[in-house]
Every structure is written in C-alpha cells, then in structure tokens.
C-alpha cells in the first residue's frame, strides 16, 4: 500500500497524523490552513486523495475522536472529585433545581457516594 500523501505547506507539512490531531482538537478549516500555510483548494484535494472523502466529511468524523477523549478525561475526573460530579450534574440536569428537590438531592448523594467507594470498586465500575 502507498504511503499517505504529505501536503507541503508554507509553514509545515501536513501528514495524516497531524491532520487527525488537529481535527480531534476541534480545529476549523481556516485554523488548519493557517497552521500548515496552504490554500483551501490544496487542503480539499489532499483530503480527497488521502481519505477519498471531502474535507468537511472527514473533519466531522475525526472530530468525534476529540469529543470522546474529552468525555473519557471527564469520567477520569469524576472518579476523583465530588465537586466536579455536582457541576456536571447541574450542567446536564439544570431542571433538577426546580420543584421537588428530594430526588435530585438523592441523586447527588449517590454520585458523591461513588467518590468514597473503594478504588477497586470504582475501577470495576468504569472498565
């Protein structure tokens, strides 16, 4: 199989690995263009040659890697911090603050209790 093509830019070369790292970091096309030092047309052509798909399709697909990495890092932090658990609970369930709070308080206590769980149990839960 042929080696993936390298896009020679004014500032640096673009490899498949660099492109995927930039996409996972949620970079937009203008940022990638400036980072490499190339034109939109050359980047699009390189992407079609490398992946056989348009640039926008590949960015949309590869960006998911970055979102998954963020989610994994968040779960690692959740294992270590009751404060972060509470912040995430409030972020994703803002309506829990209205009306009867007893079920919301029970959920927060359950999440907080997970932090005090023995490390071996936590590892089993998150594997």
GROMACS .gro file of C-alpha atoms in nm:
model
  127
    1UNK     CA    1   0.000   0.000   0.000
    2UNK     CA    2   0.123   0.352  -0.077
    3UNK     CA    3   0.227   0.587   0.199
    4UNK     CA    4  -0.034   0.854   0.274
    5UNK     CA    5   0.043   1.174   0.082
    6UNK     CA    6   0.206   1.469   0.254
    7UNK     CA    7   0.077   1.819   0.184
    8UNK     CA    8   0.371   2.060   0.165
    9UNK     CA    9   0.274   2.394   0.314
   10UNK     CA   10   0.450   2.726   0.356
   11UNK     CA   11   0.481   2.678   0.734
   12UNK     CA   12   0.493   2.300   0.777
   13UNK     CA   13   0.396   1.974   0.614
   14UNK     CA   14   0.060   1.813   0.676
   15UNK     CA   15   0.055   1.441   0.739
   16UNK     CA   16  -0.244   1.222   0.808
   17UNK     CA   17  -0.146   1.207   1.178
   18UNK     CA   18  -0.116   1.586   1.212
   19UNK     CA   19  -0.448   1.637   1.032
   20UNK     CA   20  -0.622   1.389   1.262
   21UNK     CA   21  -0.469   1.551   1.572
   22UNK     CA   22  -0.588   1.895   1.459
   23UNK     CA   23  -0.936   1.764   1.379
   24UNK     CA   24  -0.959   1.590   1.719
   25UNK     CA   25  -0.869   1.926   1.877
   26UNK     CA   26  -1.182   2.064   1.705
   27UNK     CA   27  -0.983   2.289   1.466
   28UNK     CA   28  -1.180   2.457   1.188
   29UNK     CA   29  -1.054   2.458   0.827
   30UNK     CA   30  -0.918   2.819   0.847
   31UNK     CA   31  -0.710   2.720   1.151
   32UNK     CA   32  -0.568   2.416   0.972
   33UNK     CA   33  -0.495   2.628   0.664
   34UNK     CA   34  -0.307   2.883   0.872
   35UNK     CA   35  -0.121   2.619   1.069
   36UNK     CA   36   0.004   2.446   0.754
   37UNK     CA   37   0.021   2.750   0.526
   38UNK     CA   38  -0.182   2.625   0.233
   39UNK     CA   39  -0.495   2.706   0.032
   40UNK     CA   40  -0.845   2.564   0.077
   41UNK     CA   41  -0.823   2.402  -0.265
   42UNK     CA   42  -0.498   2.221  -0.185
   43UNK     CA   43  -0.629   2.102   0.152
   44UNK     CA   44  -0.950   1.973  -0.008
   45UNK     CA   45  -0.754   1.794  -0.281
   46UNK     CA   46  -0.516   1.642  -0.023
   47UNK     CA   47  -0.809   1.524   0.188
   48UNK     CA   48  -0.982   1.359  -0.109
   49UNK     CA   49  -0.656   1.188  -0.209
   50UNK     CA   50  -0.582   1.073   0.145
   51UNK     CA   51  -0.930   0.966   0.261
   52UNK     CA   52  -1.133   0.953  -0.062
   53UNK     CA   53  -1.385   1.180   0.111
   54UNK     CA   54  -1.446   1.558   0.120
   55UNK     CA   55  -1.272   1.767   0.385
   56UNK     CA   56  -1.593   1.855   0.574
   57UNK     CA   57  -1.697   1.490   0.596
   58UNK     CA   58  -1.360   1.387   0.737
   59UNK     CA   59  -1.345   1.676   0.984
   60UNK     CA   60  -1.692   1.591   1.112
   61UNK     CA   61  -1.593   1.225   1.151
   62UNK     CA   62  -1.249   1.275   1.309
   63UNK     CA   63  -1.370   1.547   1.548
   64UNK     CA   64  -1.563   1.273   1.725
   65UNK     CA   65  -1.228   1.131   1.843
   66UNK     CA   66  -1.163   1.456   2.028
   67UNK     CA   67  -1.509   1.461   2.183
   68UNK     CA   68  -1.464   1.104   2.303
   69UNK     CA   69  -1.124   1.193   2.452
   70UNK     CA   70  -1.284   1.485   2.636
   71UNK     CA   71  -1.557   1.258   2.767
   72UNK     CA   72  -1.300   0.998   2.883
   73UNK     CA   73  -1.100   1.266   3.063
   74UNK     CA   74  -1.419   1.391   3.226
   75UNK     CA   75  -1.501   1.044   3.357
   76UNK     CA   76  -1.150   1.016   3.500
   77UNK     CA   77  -1.200   1.346   3.682
   78UNK     CA   78  -1.545   1.239   3.802
   79UNK     CA   79  -1.383   0.943   3.975
   80UNK     CA   80  -1.170   1.184   4.178
   81UNK     CA   81  -1.391   1.483   4.262
   82UNK     CA   82  -1.734   1.519   4.421
   83UNK     CA   83  -1.731   1.887   4.321
   84UNK     CA   84  -1.698   1.800   3.953
   85UNK     CA   85  -1.978   1.544   3.989
   86UNK     CA   86  -2.205   1.816   4.125
   87UNK     CA   87  -2.104   2.061   3.849
   88UNK     CA   88  -2.170   1.803   3.577
   89UNK     CA   89  -2.499   1.705   3.737
   90UNK     CA   90  -2.608   2.070   3.736
   91UNK     CA   91  -2.484   2.119   3.380
   92UNK     CA   92  -2.666   1.823   3.229
   93UNK     CA   93  -2.975   1.830   3.452
   94UNK     CA   94  -3.044   2.200   3.515
   95UNK     CA   95  -3.416   2.141   3.555
   96UNK     CA   96  -3.341   1.933   3.864
   97UNK     CA   97  -3.324   2.258   4.063
   98UNK     CA   98  -3.692   2.336   4.016
   99UNK     CA   99  -3.977   2.179   4.209
  100UNK     CA  100  -3.927   1.888   4.446
  101UNK     CA  101  -3.554   1.855   4.514
  102UNK     CA  102  -3.567   1.533   4.713
  103UNK     CA  103  -3.496   1.306   4.414
  104UNK     CA  104  -3.226   1.545   4.288
  105UNK     CA  105  -3.063   1.552   4.631
  106UNK     CA  106  -3.076   1.173   4.647
  107UNK     CA  107  -2.904   1.153   4.307
  108UNK     CA  108  -2.631   1.395   4.415
  109UNK     CA  109  -2.574   1.194   4.734
  110UNK     CA  110  -2.549   0.875   4.528
  111UNK     CA  111  -2.297   1.032   4.290
  112UNK     CA  112  -2.097   1.177   4.578
  113UNK     CA  113  -2.101   0.840   4.750
  114UNK     CA  114  -1.927   0.691   4.446
  115UNK     CA  115  -1.623   0.906   4.519
  116UNK     CA  116  -1.590   0.744   4.860
  117UNK     CA  117  -1.615   0.396   4.710
  118UNK     CA  118  -1.301   0.182   4.736
  119UNK     CA  119  -1.070   0.234   4.440
  120UNK     CA  120  -1.101  -0.128   4.327
  121UNK     CA  121  -1.481  -0.100   4.306
  122UNK     CA  122  -1.459   0.226   4.110
  123UNK     CA  123  -1.214   0.069   3.866
  124UNK     CA  124  -1.454  -0.223   3.812
  125UNK     CA  125  -1.746   0.014   3.753
  126UNK     CA  126  -1.569   0.225   3.492
  127UNK     CA  127  -1.393  -0.050   3.297
   0.00000   0.00000   0.00000
